[in-house]
Each structure stands twice: as structure tokens, then as C-alpha cells.
Short mmCIF file of C-alpha atoms and ligand atoms in Angstrom, two decimals:
data_model
loop_
_atom_site.label_atom_id
_atom_site.label_comp_id
_atom_site.label_asym_id
_atom_site.label_seq_id
_atom_site.Cartn_x
_atom_site.Cartn_y
_atom_site.Cartn_z
CA MET A 1 23.34 -51.71 117.54
CA THR A 2 20.53 -49.31 116.70
CA ARG A 3 19.62 -47.03 119.58
CA LEU A 4 15.89 -46.46 119.91
CA PRO A 5 15.07 -42.88 120.93
CA GLN A 6 13.74 -43.15 124.47
CA HIS A 7 12.36 -39.60 124.34
CA PHE A 8 10.09 -40.68 121.50
CA PHE A 9 8.58 -43.51 123.57
CA ASP A 10 8.33 -41.27 126.65
CA ALA A 11 6.26 -38.73 124.70
CA LEU A 12 3.69 -41.35 123.69
CA PRO A 13 0.61 -41.89 125.88
CA ALA A 14 1.10 -44.47 128.64
CA LEU A 15 -1.13 -47.41 129.53
CA GLU A 16 -2.51 -46.34 132.92
CA ALA A 17 -3.99 -48.26 135.82
CA GLY A 18 -7.64 -49.14 135.25
CA TRP A 19 -7.35 -48.77 131.48
CA VAL A 20 -7.61 -51.31 128.69
CA TRP A 21 -5.70 -50.89 125.45
CA LEU A 22 -6.90 -52.92 122.49
CA VAL A 23 -3.75 -53.31 120.45
CA GLY A 24 -3.15 -54.80 117.03
CA GLY A 25 -0.05 -56.98 116.93
CA GLY A 26 0.19 -57.10 113.13
CA PRO A 27 -0.02 -60.15 110.91
CA GLY A 28 2.99 -62.16 112.08
CA ASP A 29 6.42 -60.59 111.85
CA PRO A 30 6.92 -59.10 115.34
CA GLY A 31 8.61 -56.09 113.74
CA LEU A 32 5.22 -55.02 112.43
CA ILE A 33 3.80 -53.98 115.82
CA THR A 34 3.42 -50.22 116.34
CA ALA A 35 5.44 -48.10 118.74
CA LEU A 36 2.33 -47.66 120.91
CA GLY A 37 1.93 -51.43 120.97
CA LEU A 38 5.53 -51.88 122.08
CA LYS A 39 5.09 -49.33 124.83
CA ALA A 40 1.92 -51.04 126.05
CA LEU A 41 3.78 -54.37 126.20
CA ALA A 42 6.41 -52.80 128.42
CA ASP A 43 3.81 -51.23 130.75
CA ALA A 44 1.14 -53.94 131.05
CA ASP A 45 0.25 -55.75 134.26
CA VAL A 46 -2.03 -58.17 132.41
CA ILE A 47 -1.98 -59.27 128.78
CA LEU A 48 -4.90 -61.08 127.20
CA HIS A 49 -3.73 -62.34 123.85
CA ASP A 50 -4.86 -64.32 120.83
CA ALA A 51 -3.42 -67.51 119.39
CA LEU A 52 -2.05 -65.39 116.53
CA ILE A 53 0.41 -63.42 118.67
CA ASP A 54 4.10 -64.17 118.18
CA GLU A 55 5.91 -65.45 121.27
CA ARG A 56 8.69 -62.94 120.67
CA LEU A 57 6.24 -60.10 121.33
CA LEU A 58 4.92 -61.67 124.53
CA ALA A 59 8.50 -62.10 125.69
CA LEU A 60 8.89 -58.30 125.69
CA ALA A 61 6.45 -57.87 128.57
CA PRO A 62 7.82 -57.76 132.13
CA SER A 63 8.20 -61.27 133.53
CA ALA A 64 5.79 -60.33 136.33
CA ALA A 65 3.03 -59.48 133.83
CA GLU A 66 0.20 -61.99 133.82
CA ARG A 67 -0.33 -63.55 130.40
CA ILE A 68 -3.77 -64.92 129.68
CA PHE A 69 -4.49 -66.88 126.52
CA ALA A 70 -7.83 -65.59 125.29
CA GLY A 71 -7.89 -66.90 121.79
CA LYS A 72 -9.94 -68.99 119.50
CA ARG A 73 -8.49 -71.68 117.35
CA ALA A 74 -10.32 -74.34 115.39
CA GLY A 75 -10.18 -77.66 117.21
CA VAL A 76 -8.73 -76.20 120.42
CA LYS A 77 -10.81 -75.35 123.48
CA SER A 78 -11.63 -71.71 123.01
CA CYS A 79 -12.67 -68.86 125.24
CA LYS A 80 -16.15 -67.50 124.90
CA GLN A 81 -16.34 -63.91 123.73
CA GLU A 82 -18.41 -62.84 126.77
CA GLU A 83 -15.81 -64.35 129.11
CA ILE A 84 -13.06 -62.37 127.42
CA CYS A 85 -15.06 -59.14 127.77
CA GLU A 86 -15.82 -59.89 131.43
CA GLU A 87 -12.17 -60.60 132.18
CA LEU A 88 -11.07 -57.32 130.57
CA ILE A 89 -13.60 -55.40 132.67
CA ARG A 90 -12.74 -57.29 135.86
CA GLN A 91 -8.99 -56.71 135.48
CA ALA A 92 -9.42 -53.01 134.65
CA LYS A 93 -11.76 -52.46 137.60
CA ALA A 94 -9.16 -54.13 139.84
CA GLY A 95 -6.83 -51.27 138.84
CA LYS A 96 -4.62 -53.24 136.46
CA ARG A 97 -3.03 -51.92 133.29
CA VAL A 98 -4.66 -54.22 130.79
CA LEU A 99 -3.36 -54.99 127.33
CA ARG A 100 -5.67 -56.82 124.95
CA LEU A 101 -3.33 -57.92 122.17
CA LYS A 102 -4.92 -59.18 118.99
CA GLY A 103 -3.53 -60.37 115.67
CA GLY A 104 -3.56 -57.90 112.79
CA ASP A 105 -5.82 -54.93 113.48
CA PRO A 106 -8.23 -55.16 116.41
CA PHE A 107 -11.12 -53.67 114.41
CA VAL A 108 -10.77 -55.87 111.32
CA PHE A 109 -12.73 -59.13 111.69
CA GLY A 110 -11.25 -59.50 115.15
CA ARG A 111 -14.27 -58.75 117.36
CA GLY A 112 -12.37 -55.80 118.80
CA GLY A 113 -15.44 -53.69 118.15
CA GLU A 114 -17.49 -55.93 120.43
CA GLU A 115 -14.85 -55.81 123.14
CA ALA A 116 -14.66 -52.02 122.93
CA GLN A 117 -18.47 -51.83 123.19
CA ALA A 118 -18.41 -53.97 126.33
CA LEU A 119 -15.76 -51.68 127.85
CA ALA A 120 -17.68 -48.55 126.89
CA ARG A 121 -20.88 -49.94 128.45
CA ALA A 122 -19.03 -50.89 131.64
CA GLY A 123 -17.50 -47.41 131.91
CA VAL A 124 -13.94 -48.73 131.53
CA PRO A 125 -11.61 -46.25 129.77
CA PHE A 126 -9.90 -47.69 126.70
CA ARG A 127 -7.65 -46.80 123.77
CA ILE A 128 -7.60 -48.49 120.37
CA VAL A 129 -4.15 -49.04 118.88
CA PRO A 130 -4.57 -50.07 115.24
CA GLY A 131 -2.37 -52.72 113.75
CA ILE A 132 -1.39 -53.90 110.30
CA THR A 133 -4.14 -56.14 109.08
CA ALA A 134 -3.36 -59.46 107.36
CA GLY A 135 -5.42 -58.50 104.31
CA ILE A 136 -3.05 -55.61 103.59
CA GLY A 137 0.29 -56.33 105.29
CA GLY A 138 0.06 -60.07 104.67
CA LEU A 139 -0.40 -59.45 100.97
CA ALA A 140 2.53 -57.02 101.00
CA TYR A 141 4.73 -59.83 102.33
CA ALA A 142 3.75 -61.82 99.24
CA GLY A 143 4.59 -58.87 96.97
CA ILE A 144 0.92 -58.14 96.23
CA PRO A 145 -0.02 -54.45 96.50
CA VAL A 146 -3.60 -54.29 97.73
CA THR A 147 -4.23 -51.53 95.19
CA HIS A 148 -2.27 -50.44 92.13
CA ARG A 149 -3.26 -47.83 89.56
CA ASP A 150 -2.80 -50.30 86.71
CA THR A 151 -4.97 -53.04 88.18
CA ASN A 152 -7.64 -51.99 90.68
CA HIS A 153 -9.14 -48.83 92.09
CA ALA A 154 -11.07 -50.54 94.83
CA VAL A 155 -10.70 -53.36 97.30
CA THR A 156 -13.31 -55.21 99.30
CA PHE A 157 -12.56 -57.06 102.54
CA ILE A 158 -14.89 -59.99 103.13
CA THR A 159 -15.16 -62.68 105.76
CA GLY A 160 -15.53 -66.12 104.23
CA HIS A 161 -17.10 -67.44 107.39
CA GLY A 162 -20.38 -66.01 108.67
CA SER A 163 -21.32 -65.96 112.35
CA ASP A 164 -23.55 -69.04 111.73
CA GLY A 165 -20.50 -70.97 110.51
CA ARG A 166 -21.63 -70.87 106.87
CA LEU A 167 -20.72 -68.77 103.85
CA PRO A 168 -21.96 -65.24 104.74
CA GLN A 169 -25.26 -64.16 103.23
CA LEU A 170 -24.07 -61.49 100.82
CA ASP A 171 -25.43 -60.42 97.47
CA TRP A 172 -22.70 -62.43 95.75
CA GLY A 173 -23.90 -61.39 92.30
CA ARG A 174 -23.17 -57.78 93.21
CA VAL A 175 -19.87 -58.63 94.83
CA ALA A 176 -18.87 -60.45 91.62
CA LYS A 177 -19.90 -57.52 89.42
CA SER A 178 -17.92 -54.91 91.33
CA ALA A 179 -14.61 -54.06 89.67
CA SER A 180 -12.96 -54.54 93.01
CA THR A 181 -10.17 -56.78 94.15
CA LEU A 182 -11.64 -59.14 96.75
CA VAL A 183 -9.73 -60.03 99.89
CA PHE A 184 -11.11 -62.86 102.02
CA TYR A 185 -10.35 -63.50 105.67
CA MET A 186 -11.28 -66.94 107.05
CA GLY A 187 -11.96 -68.02 103.49
CA ARG A 188 -10.21 -71.37 103.17
CA LYS A 189 -13.05 -73.64 104.24
CA PHE A 190 -15.44 -72.19 101.66
CA ALA A 191 -12.90 -71.36 98.95
CA GLY A 192 -14.64 -73.63 96.43
CA GLU A 193 -18.08 -72.16 97.16
CA ILE A 194 -16.68 -68.64 97.00
CA ALA A 195 -15.15 -69.31 93.57
CA ASP A 196 -18.42 -70.87 92.37
CA VAL A 197 -20.63 -67.97 93.42
CA LEU A 198 -18.22 -65.44 91.95
CA ILE A 199 -17.91 -67.29 88.63
CA GLY A 200 -21.71 -67.75 88.67
CA GLY A 201 -22.00 -63.99 89.15
CA GLY A 202 -19.87 -63.27 86.09
CA ARG A 203 -16.24 -63.25 87.29
CA ASN A 204 -13.83 -64.93 84.94
CA ALA A 205 -12.48 -68.33 86.03
CA SER A 206 -9.08 -67.32 84.65
CA GLU A 207 -8.86 -64.21 86.86
CA PRO A 208 -5.67 -64.20 88.96
CA ALA A 209 -6.02 -65.31 92.58
CA ALA A 210 -3.61 -66.05 95.38
CA ILE A 211 -3.59 -67.62 98.79
CA VAL A 212 -1.10 -66.20 101.25
CA ALA A 213 -0.75 -68.63 104.15
CA ASN A 214 1.02 -67.85 107.43
CA ALA A 215 1.69 -64.43 105.98
CA ALA A 216 4.63 -62.49 107.46
CA ARG A 217 5.58 -65.55 109.51
CA PRO A 218 8.71 -67.66 109.06
CA ASP A 219 6.60 -70.40 107.42
CA GLN A 220 4.83 -68.12 104.91
CA GLN A 221 3.59 -69.87 101.77
CA VAL A 222 2.16 -68.22 98.67
CA PHE A 223 -0.03 -70.07 96.18
CA ILE A 224 -0.54 -68.19 92.92
CA THR A 225 -3.55 -69.55 91.07
CA THR A 226 -6.74 -68.47 89.32
CA LEU A 227 -10.31 -68.13 90.50
CA GLY A 228 -11.05 -71.48 88.84
CA GLY A 229 -8.08 -73.08 90.61
CA LEU A 230 -8.85 -71.63 94.03
CA ALA A 231 -10.50 -74.70 95.56
CA ALA A 232 -7.57 -76.97 94.65
CA ALA A 233 -5.03 -74.43 95.96
CA ALA A 234 -7.00 -74.07 99.21
CA GLU A 235 -6.74 -77.79 99.81
CA LYS A 236 -2.96 -77.54 99.76
CA SER A 237 -2.84 -74.40 101.88
CA PRO A 238 -2.29 -74.23 105.64
CA ALA A 239 -5.36 -73.10 107.56
CA LEU A 240 -4.22 -69.56 108.42
CA CYS A 241 -4.53 -67.77 105.11
CA ILE A 242 -5.76 -64.78 103.18
CA ILE A 243 -7.35 -65.24 99.77
CA VAL A 244 -7.05 -62.46 97.21
CA ILE A 245 -8.81 -62.36 93.84
CA GLY A 246 -7.99 -59.69 91.28
CA GLU A 247 -5.60 -58.43 88.64
CA ASN A 248 -3.27 -57.00 91.29
CA VAL A 249 -2.17 -60.59 92.06
CA LYS A 250 -0.21 -60.54 88.78
CA LEU A 251 2.21 -58.03 90.30
CA ALA A 252 3.54 -60.67 92.69
CA GLY A 253 5.77 -62.00 89.92
CA GLU A 254 7.66 -58.71 89.84
CA LEU A 255 7.33 -57.68 93.47
CA ASN A 256 7.82 -60.85 95.54
CA TRP A 257 10.65 -59.24 97.50
CA LEU A 258 10.58 -61.71 100.38
CA ALA A 259 11.00 -64.77 98.16
CA ARG A 260 14.03 -63.02 96.61
CA LEU A 261 15.59 -62.32 100.00
CA GLU A 262 15.35 -65.97 100.86
CA LYS A 263 17.21 -67.14 97.75
N1 LIG B 301 -7.77 -58.94 113.10
C1 LIG B 301 -7.06 -59.80 112.16
C2 LIG B 301 -7.99 -60.80 111.50
C3 LIG B 301 -8.63 -61.77 112.45
S1 LIG B 301 -9.68 -62.91 111.64
C4 LIG B 301 -6.35 -58.93 111.13
O1 LIG B 301 -6.60 -57.72 111.06
O2 LIG B 301 -5.51 -59.44 110.39
C5 LIG B 301 -8.56 -64.27 111.43
C6 LIG B 301 -8.24 -64.44 109.96
O3 LIG B 301 -7.28 -63.47 109.58
C7 LIG B 301 -7.60 -65.76 109.62
O4 LIG B 301 -8.57 -66.78 109.43
C8 LIG B 301 -6.90 -65.43 108.33
O5 LIG B 301 -7.80 -65.39 107.24
C9 LIG B 301 -6.44 -64.01 108.59
N2 LIG B 301 -5.05 -63.95 109.09
C10 LIG B 301 -4.61 -63.41 110.24
N3 LIG B 301 -3.27 -63.49 110.33
C11 LIG B 301 -2.85 -64.08 109.21
C12 LIG B 301 -1.56 -64.45 108.69
N4 LIG B 301 -0.43 -64.21 109.37
N5 LIG B 301 -1.52 -65.05 107.48
C13 LIG B 301 -2.63 -65.28 106.77
N6 LIG B 301 -3.86 -64.98 107.20
C14 LIG B 301 -3.97 -64.38 108.39
#
């Protein structure tokens, strides 16, 4: 068995009493958490976690650690953001070592920024531990490099779901005209509208597109399509998915390493 170097973990900063660490758990595969994240799991008295966190990660925490589900999931009773912030502050002020474990990266469409602001305003010390975001690592698990010199020199991360529950108010004409690969989080519901505004703005309906659902999880599914076919593919896709539009999607044919492993 591999021996992990204990001295390496010992030299990392420790989650201390009265502190909150906002930690990214990565997109799915528990192996994608960082070493700092692992250390925080081992040290935490209280863990507030999302629906997206793999059970195998939570199982690493001491059995005495309190686990609090603080997630949001369509159709399931969800916690209010203010309540999550209040709980983090309350637990830290009670002298607990608090781990806020979020899917992907805490600062990418995960409201980690809001939580950190609440902590800063309440005078609670905190550390941000970045994670691998679904829009990069999830695509990598489908064999799609988020950038490649032959296909795209830029990438734009977009939420497909505005805070008012509608398609976000962006200058879609400009988004369409950028030479960038577009990566959508929370894009499934409005996939058809997204394709329409992009095609209306001048993007080609035959441009490659993909949906990576349950990325880096055991039930990962990849739908390779085109911008014009996006709406139909989205209907077949599980809810948890990343949408990517751009020439880099073509590389999946050559680079889909995970699909090859499974053969
Ligand atoms: N902070 C997270 C994103 C939270 S927003 C991150 O950095 O990855 C939630 C959205 O992220 C989902 O609606 C979905 O679009 C995307 N997402 C998160 N995990 C995913 C996964 N394993 N597979 C596909 N999409 C995922």
C-alpha cells in the first residue's frame, strides 16, 4: 500500500478552534480533493456540506464530528443562504473547528464569496481552500481540455441560471461574438434558449458542443453534440451537468481516457 508522507501533512496549516475553512471538494471523484482539504476533514469538529459532496469524503472525518447538510437541491427542502452563514459564524464563535465543504471550487458559482464576506464581517477568521471546479476538472474527465492551442485561446465561464431563476441578463450578442469556448454551469434548464441566443448572435449551429453529466462520478455521462443539437441532448441528460460549446470539444474523440479505461 502507498504510504502517505505524514511529515508533509504535518507541515500544512491546521484548522484551528474558532476558524472556518471554506474548502472545495472537487467535482465528484473523491481523489480530487486537495491535501489541505483532506487535513481539514481529519481535524474538523463540525462539517457543513453540500449535496454534491461524496459520502466517501465525509466518511474520512472523525466519527464524533458533527455533519450538517447545508445544501441546495432542486425539489428538496433547501437551507437558506443566510442560515448557512449564521450557522458558520455561530459554530466558529463557539470555538469549534468548522469545515465548510463545497462541491468543486468554493469561489466558482458556489456562493463561497458570500459566505466568506459574512465571516469577514463577523470577524471570524477563515481560510479559502480552492478545489477543482466542474467546468475544468469535469471536462477533463470527459477528455475535453478546457483550452488547447489548436482550438481556443480563451474560455468563458457562465451561469445558465440567474439569481431571478431566469436566463442571466448578459449581452448575449457579445458573448456569441467572442472567439471563446463557453462553459455553462447550471445550464440544462435553459439549454435551448442558450443555443438560440448564441446562434442568433452569430455562432454556427454546427459548432461542437458537449454535455458532461455527473462528471467525475461513477455515473458520468458524456453527450457529444452540436450547438443546434444542444436542446435535444439536454433533455436526455441528467440534471447535474456542465455544458461546453467550442472547437475544443472535438478533442474528446482522441482524449476520452476515462471511456477507454472502462472498456
Ligand atoms: N462550485 C462548483 C459549482 C457549483 S454550481 C464548482 O466549482 O464546480 C452547481 C453547478 O455546477 C451544477 O448545476 C453543474 O452545472 C455544475 N457541477 C458541479 N458538479 C458537477 C459534476 N460532478 N458534473 C457536472 N456538473 C457539475
